[in-house]
Amino acid sequence: MTAIPQERRVVTAIPGPKSVELQARRLAAVAAGVGSTLPVFTARAGGGIIEDVDGNRLIDFGSGIAVTSVGASAEAVVRRATAQLADFTHTCFMVTPYEGYVEVCEQLAELTPGDHAKKSALFNSGAEAVENAVKIARAHTKRTAVVVFDHGYHGRTNLTMGMTAKNMPYKQGFGPFAPEVYRVPVAYGYRWPTGPENAGAEASAQAIDEITKQIGADNVAAIVIEPVLGEGGFIEPAKGFLPAIARFAKDNGIVFVADEIQSGFCRTGQWFACEDEGIVPDLITTAKGIAGGLPLSAVTGRAEIMDAAHAGGLGGTYGGNPVACAGALGAIETMRELDLNGKAKRIEEVMKGRLAEMRAKLPNGDIIGDIRGRGAMIAIELVKSGTKDPAPEAAGALAKACHAEGVMVLTCGTYGNVLRFLPPLVIGEDLLNEGLDVIEQAFGTL
């Protein structure tokens, strides 16, 4: 495997002629409901670069939505997965088990917060992990209600669509959704009416009040929250919010589930984002960054809760596929060896510093309403100058300008006005700064 030169190179219009040709084939063969941020077809990827079929090299500020944190072709992931492919691709863990699955569960027990006895179950996707966490919580508590939060995203299956806050594009036209899902406020500091300093205390009090009055704490099986809300706009709940909700859950026998699918595995500069305020969740769901790009997810948690489901009640044909497990062990090896938590913290330092400078230099700098996030999970919320009115068209225009210059960026947010940055944790600092230069130039086009 030859290493991809770690430099941006734009040799054709983006997308180039070969990508345009492939896009025509795609439109004829692939369902229209499957979108793409940028119809540039990838030939290879690694480090901080995506190389397309036309020979363009794009700086990757997306990591396949926080998946390729260790790079898209990390040596340890490729080595271990290749060796496993040669031995066997599948037996189904529920038929004849294998060591890799057990080893991934052992690693998860060691890495996730808390020193209590833990067990895991492995699945394929983030939505599957969330759905199974709810099943486990219901089996353990013998209750049915599930509490989720404004701006939360949990997946595209029927139950997880119901748990997701944003209608378009995730829910529109796909109902009816699973019952017994209830949504309460989250401490969105930038948009909290009485200011960010009050958000943690006020939002948690409001959420707890609604749960108590409208649902009844004794009916709640699980409270599920992303410690940093991903699709909702990289919202870090204001300080104090998560500890108050976790405490309420504990006092009422409710299973507290941290959905770390986007924020886990060194992404925020800690193994898991909930560690920031010392939260020890009962269950934690992981996927995305877990296996270096191979499909794998997990529910990890207190052994007595994880064991609540009857034998045969959890599983799935591909869950914990041996090749994906090998990839996960390679990804975790890479994270440890390269200290990717340290790398994520450095990315935060560089990005937040540069973004703050941009805001200060821009003639209409107040269109960057908020700079937020942790580690290599950083975002800017764009607003109309002089207001807090969302500016989704500015986010779209900026993304487009960046794409044209060979920088892959993503948008998100309930209002579609957030530009999010998820570079691979192994990106070189020169590439990181070059990507930020392109973003700065893109602001000049607004």
Coordinates of N, CA and C in Angstrom, one line a residue, residues 199-322:
A199 N -27.9 28.3 31.5 CA -28.5 27.2 30.8 C -28.5 25.8 31.5
G200 N -27.3 25.5 32.1 CA -27.2 24.2 32.7 C -28.2 24.0 33.8
A201 N -28.3 24.9 34.7 CA -29.2 24.8 35.9 C -30.7 24.8 35.4
E202 N -31.0 25.8 34.6 CA -32.4 26.0 34.2 C -32.9 24.9 33.3
A203 N -32.1 24.5 32.3 CA -32.6 23.4 31.4 C -32.7 22.1 32.1
S204 N -31.8 21.8 33.0 CA -31.9 20.5 33.7 C -33.2 20.5 34.6
A205 N -33.4 21.7 35.3 CA -34.6 21.8 36.1 C -35.9 21.6 35.3
Q206 N -35.9 22.2 34.1 CA -37.0 22.2 33.2 C -37.3 20.7 32.7
A207 N -36.2 20.1 32.3 CA -36.2 18.7 31.8 C -36.8 17.8 32.9
I208 N -36.2 17.9 34.1 CA -36.6 17.0 35.2 C -38.1 17.2 35.5
D209 N -38.5 18.5 35.5 CA -39.9 18.9 35.8 C -40.8 18.2 34.8
E210 N -40.4 18.3 33.5 CA -41.3 17.7 32.5 C -41.4 16.2 32.6
I211 N -40.2 15.6 32.9 CA -40.2 14.1 33.0 C -41.1 13.7 34.2
T212 N -41.0 14.4 35.3 CA -41.7 14.1 36.5 C -43.2 14.3 36.3
K213 N -43.6 15.4 35.7 CA -45.0 15.7 35.6 C -45.7 15.0 34.4
Q214 N -45.0 14.9 33.3 CA -45.7 14.5 32.1 C -45.5 12.9 31.9
I215 N -44.5 12.4 32.4 CA -44.3 10.9 32.1 C -44.4 10.1 33.4
G216 N -43.8 10.7 34.5 CA -43.6 10.0 35.8 C -42.3 9.2 35.8
A217 N -41.4 9.6 36.7 CA -40.1 9.0 36.7 C -40.1 7.5 36.8
D218 N -41.1 7.0 37.5 CA -41.3 5.5 37.7 C -41.6 4.8 36.4
N219 N -42.0 5.5 35.4 CA -42.3 4.8 34.1 C -41.1 4.9 33.1
V220 N -40.1 5.6 33.5 CA -39.0 5.8 32.5 C -37.9 4.7 32.6
A221 N -37.7 4.0 31.5 CA -36.7 2.9 31.4 C -35.3 3.5 31.2
A222 N -35.2 4.5 30.3 CA -33.9 5.0 29.9 C -34.0 6.5 29.6
I223 N -32.9 7.2 29.9 CA -32.7 8.6 29.5 C -31.5 8.5 28.5
V224 N -31.7 8.9 27.3 CA -30.6 8.7 26.3 C -30.2 10.1 25.8
I225 N -28.9 10.4 25.9 CA -28.4 11.7 25.4 C -27.0 11.5 24.8
E226 N -26.7 12.4 23.8 CA -25.3 12.5 23.3 C -24.6 13.5 24.2
P227 N -23.5 13.1 24.8 CA -22.7 14.1 25.7 C -22.3 15.3 24.9
V228 N -22.0 15.2 23.6 CA -22.0 16.4 22.7 C -22.9 16.0 21.6
L229 N -23.9 16.9 21.3 CA -25.0 16.5 20.4 C -24.4 16.7 19.0
G230 N -24.4 15.7 18.2 CA -23.8 15.7 16.9 C -24.6 16.4 15.8
E231 N -25.5 15.7 15.1 CA -26.3 16.2 14.0 C -27.0 17.5 14.4
G232 N -27.3 17.6 15.7 CA -28.1 18.8 16.2 C -27.2 20.1 16.2
G233 N -25.9 20.0 15.9 CA -25.1 21.2 15.8 C -23.9 21.2 16.7
F234 N -23.4 20.0 17.1 CA -22.2 20.0 17.9 C -22.4 20.8 19.2
I235 N -23.6 20.6 19.8 CA -23.9 21.4 21.0 C -23.3 20.7 22.2
E236 N -22.5 21.4 23.0 CA -22.1 20.9 24.2 C -23.1 21.3 25.3
P237 N -23.8 20.4 25.9 CA -24.7 20.9 26.9 C -24.0 21.7 28.0
A238 N -24.6 22.9 28.4 CA -23.9 23.8 29.3 C -23.6 23.0 30.6
K239 N -22.5 23.4 31.2 CA -21.9 22.8 32.3 C -23.0 22.6 33.4
G240 N -23.0 21.4 34.1 CA -23.9 21.2 35.1 C -25.2 20.4 34.7
F241 N -25.5 20.5 33.3 CA -26.7 19.9 32.8 C -26.6 18.3 32.9
L242 N -25.5 17.8 32.3 CA -25.4 16.3 32.3 C -25.3 15.7 33.7
P243 N -24.5 16.3 34.6 CA -24.5 15.7 36.0 C -25.9 15.7 36.6
A244 N -26.6 16.8 36.4 CA -28.0 16.9 37.1 C -28.9 15.8 36.5
I245 N -28.8 15.6 35.2 CA -29.7 14.6 34.6 C -29.3 13.2 35.0
A246 N -28.0 12.9 35.1 CA -27.4 11.6 35.5 C -27.8 11.3 36.9
R247 N -27.8 12.4 37.8 CA -28.1 12.2 39.2 C -29.6 11.9 39.3
F248 N -30.4 12.6 38.5 CA -31.9 12.3 38.6 C -32.2 10.9 38.1
A249 N -31.5 10.4 37.1 CA -31.6 9.0 36.6 C -31.3 8.1 37.7
K250 N -30.2 8.3 38.4 CA -29.7 7.4 39.4 C -30.7 7.3 40.6
D251 N -31.2 8.5 41.0 CA -32.1 8.6 42.1 C -33.4 7.9 41.8
N252 N -33.8 7.7 40.5 CA -35.1 7.2 40.2 C -35.0 5.8 39.5
G253 N -33.8 5.2 39.6 CA -33.7 3.8 39.0 C -33.8 3.8 37.5
I254 N -33.5 4.9 36.8 CA -33.6 5.0 35.4 C -32.2 4.7 34.8
V255 N -32.1 4.0 33.7 CA -30.9 3.7 33.0 C -30.4 4.9 32.3
F256 N -29.2 5.4 32.6 CA -28.7 6.6 31.9 C -27.8 6.1 30.8
V257 N -28.1 6.5 29.6 CA -27.4 6.0 28.4 C -26.7 7.2 27.7
A258 N -25.4 7.0 27.6 CA -24.6 8.0 26.9 C -24.4 7.5 25.4
D259 N -25.0 8.3 24.5 CA -24.9 7.9 23.1 C -23.6 8.6 22.6
E260 N -22.5 7.8 22.5 CA -21.2 8.3 22.2 C -20.8 7.9 20.8
I261 N -21.8 7.7 19.9 CA -21.5 7.2 18.6 C -20.7 8.1 17.8
Q262 N -20.9 9.5 17.8 CA -20.1 10.4 17.1 C -19.0 11.0 18.0
S263 N -19.2 11.0 19.3 CA -18.2 11.7 20.2 C -17.2 10.8 20.8
G264 N -17.3 9.5 20.6 CA -16.4 8.5 21.3 C -15.1 8.3 20.6
F265 N -14.2 7.5 21.3 CA -12.9 7.1 20.8 C -12.0 8.3 20.4
C266 N -11.7 9.0 21.4 CA -10.7 10.1 21.3 C -11.1 11.3 20.6
R267 N -12.3 11.3 20.0 CA -12.8 12.4 19.1 C -12.8 13.8 19.9
T268 N -13.1 13.8 21.2 CA -13.2 15.1 21.9 C -12.0 15.3 22.8
G269 N -10.9 14.5 22.6 CA -9.7 14.7 23.4 C -9.7 13.8 24.7
Q270 N -10.8 13.0 24.8 CA -10.9 12.0 25.9 C -11.4 10.8 25.2
W271 N -11.2 9.6 25.8 CA -11.7 8.4 25.2 C -13.2 8.6 24.9
F272 N -13.9 9.2 25.9 CA -15.4 9.4 25.7 C -15.7 10.8 26.2
A273 N -16.7 11.4 25.5 CA -17.0 12.8 25.9 C -17.6 13.0 27.2
C274 N -18.3 11.9 27.7 CA -19.0 12.1 29.0 C -18.0 12.2 30.2
E275 N -16.7 11.8 29.9 CA -15.7 11.9 31.0 C -15.5 13.4 31.4
D276 N -15.8 14.3 30.5 CA -15.5 15.7 30.7 C -16.1 16.3 32.0
E277 N -17.3 15.8 32.4 CA -17.8 16.2 33.7 C -17.9 15.0 34.6
G278 N -17.1 14.0 34.4 CA -17.1 12.9 35.3 C -18.3 12.0 35.3
I279 N -19.0 12.0 34.2 CA -20.2 11.2 34.1 C -19.8 9.7 33.9
V280 N -20.4 8.8 34.7 CA -20.3 7.4 34.5 C -21.6 6.9 34.1
P281 N -21.8 6.7 32.8 CA -23.1 6.2 32.3 C -23.4 4.8 32.7
D282 N -24.7 4.4 32.8 CA -25.0 3.0 33.0 C -24.7 2.2 31.7
L283 N -25.1 2.7 30.6 CA -24.8 2.1 29.3 C -24.2 3.2 28.4
I284 N -23.3 2.7 27.5 CA -22.7 3.7 26.6 C -22.8 3.0 25.2
T285 N -23.3 3.7 24.2 CA -23.4 3.2 22.8 C -22.2 3.8 22.0
T286 N -21.6 2.9 21.2 CA -20.5 3.4 20.4 C -20.6 2.8 19.0
A287 N -20.0 3.5 18.0 CA -20.0 3.0 16.6 C -18.9 3.9 15.9
K288 N -19.2 4.4 14.8 CA -18.4 5.3 14.0 C -16.9 5.1 14.2
G289 N -16.2 5.8 15.2 CA -14.8 5.7 15.3 C -14.2 4.4 15.8
I290 N -15.1 3.4 16.1 CA -14.7 2.2 16.8 C -13.7 1.3 16.0
A291 N -13.9 1.2 14.7 CA -13.2 0.1 13.9 C -12.5 0.7 12.6
G292 N -12.1 1.9 12.6 CA -11.3 2.4 11.5 C -12.1 2.4 10.2
G293 N -13.4 2.4 10.2 CA -14.1 2.4 8.9 C -14.9 1.1 8.6
L294 N -14.7 0.1 9.4 CA -15.4 -1.1 9.2 C -16.7 -1.1 10.1
P295 N -17.8 -1.7 9.6 CA -19.1 -1.6 10.3 C -19.1 -2.4 11.6
L296 N -19.2 -1.6 12.7 CA -19.2 -2.3 14.0 C -19.8 -1.3 15.0
S297 N -20.6 -1.7 15.9 CA -21.1 -0.9 17.0 C -21.2 -1.7 18.3
A298 N -21.4 -1.0 19.4 CA -21.4 -1.7 20.7 C -22.4 -1.1 21.7
V299 N -22.9 -1.9 22.6 CA -23.5 -1.3 23.8 C -22.6 -1.9 24.9
T300 N -22.1 -1.0 25.8 CA -21.3 -1.5 26.9 C -21.9 -0.9 28.2
G301 N -21.9 -1.7 29.2 CA -22.5 -1.1 30.5 C -22.4 -2.0 31.7
R302 N -23.0 -1.6 32.7 CA -23.0 -2.3 34.0 C -23.4 -3.8 33.7
A303 N -22.6 -4.7 34.2 CA -22.9 -6.1 33.9 C -24.3 -6.6 34.3
E304 N -24.8 -6.1 35.4 CA -26.1 -6.5 35.9 C -27.2 -6.0 35.0
I305 N -27.0 -4.8 34.3 CA -28.0 -4.3 33.4 C -27.9 -5.0 32.1
M306 N -26.6 -5.2 31.6 CA -26.4 -5.8 30.3 C -26.9 -7.3 30.3
D307 N -26.9 -7.9 31.5 CA -27.4 -9.3 31.6 C -28.9 -9.4 31.8
A308 N -29.6 -8.3 31.8 CA -31.0 -8.4 32.0 C -31.8 -9.0 30.8
A309 N -31.3 -8.9 29.6 CA -32.0 -9.5 28.5 C -31.8 -11.0 28.5
H310 N -32.9 -11.8 28.2 CA -32.8 -13.2 28.2 C -31.9 -13.7 27.1
A311 N -31.4 -14.9 27.3 CA -30.5 -15.6 26.3 C -31.2 -15.6 25.0
G312 N -30.5 -15.2 23.9 CA -31.1 -15.1 22.6 C -31.8 -13.8 22.3
G313 N -32.0 -13.0 23.3 CA -32.7 -11.7 23.1 C -31.9 -10.7 22.4
L314 N -30.6 -10.8 22.4 CA -29.7 -9.8 21.8 C -29.0 -10.6 20.7
G315 N -28.6 -9.9 19.6 CA -27.8 -10.5 18.6 C -28.1 -10.0 17.2
G316 N -27.8 -10.7 16.2 CA -27.9 -10.4 14.8 C -26.9 -11.1 14.0
T317 N -27.2 -11.5 12.8 CA -26.4 -12.3 12.0 C -24.9 -11.8 11.9
Y318 N -24.8 -10.5 11.6 CA -23.5 -9.9 11.4 C -22.9 -9.3 12.6
G319 N -23.6 -9.2 13.7 CA -23.2 -8.4 14.9 C -21.8 -8.9 15.4
G320 N -20.9 -7.9 15.4 CA -19.5 -8.3 15.9 C -18.8 -9.1 14.8
N321 N -19.0 -8.8 13.6 CA -18.3 -9.5 12.5 C -16.8 -9.7 12.8
P322 N -16.2 -10.8 12.5 CA -14.8 -11.0 12.9 C -13.8 -10.0 12.2

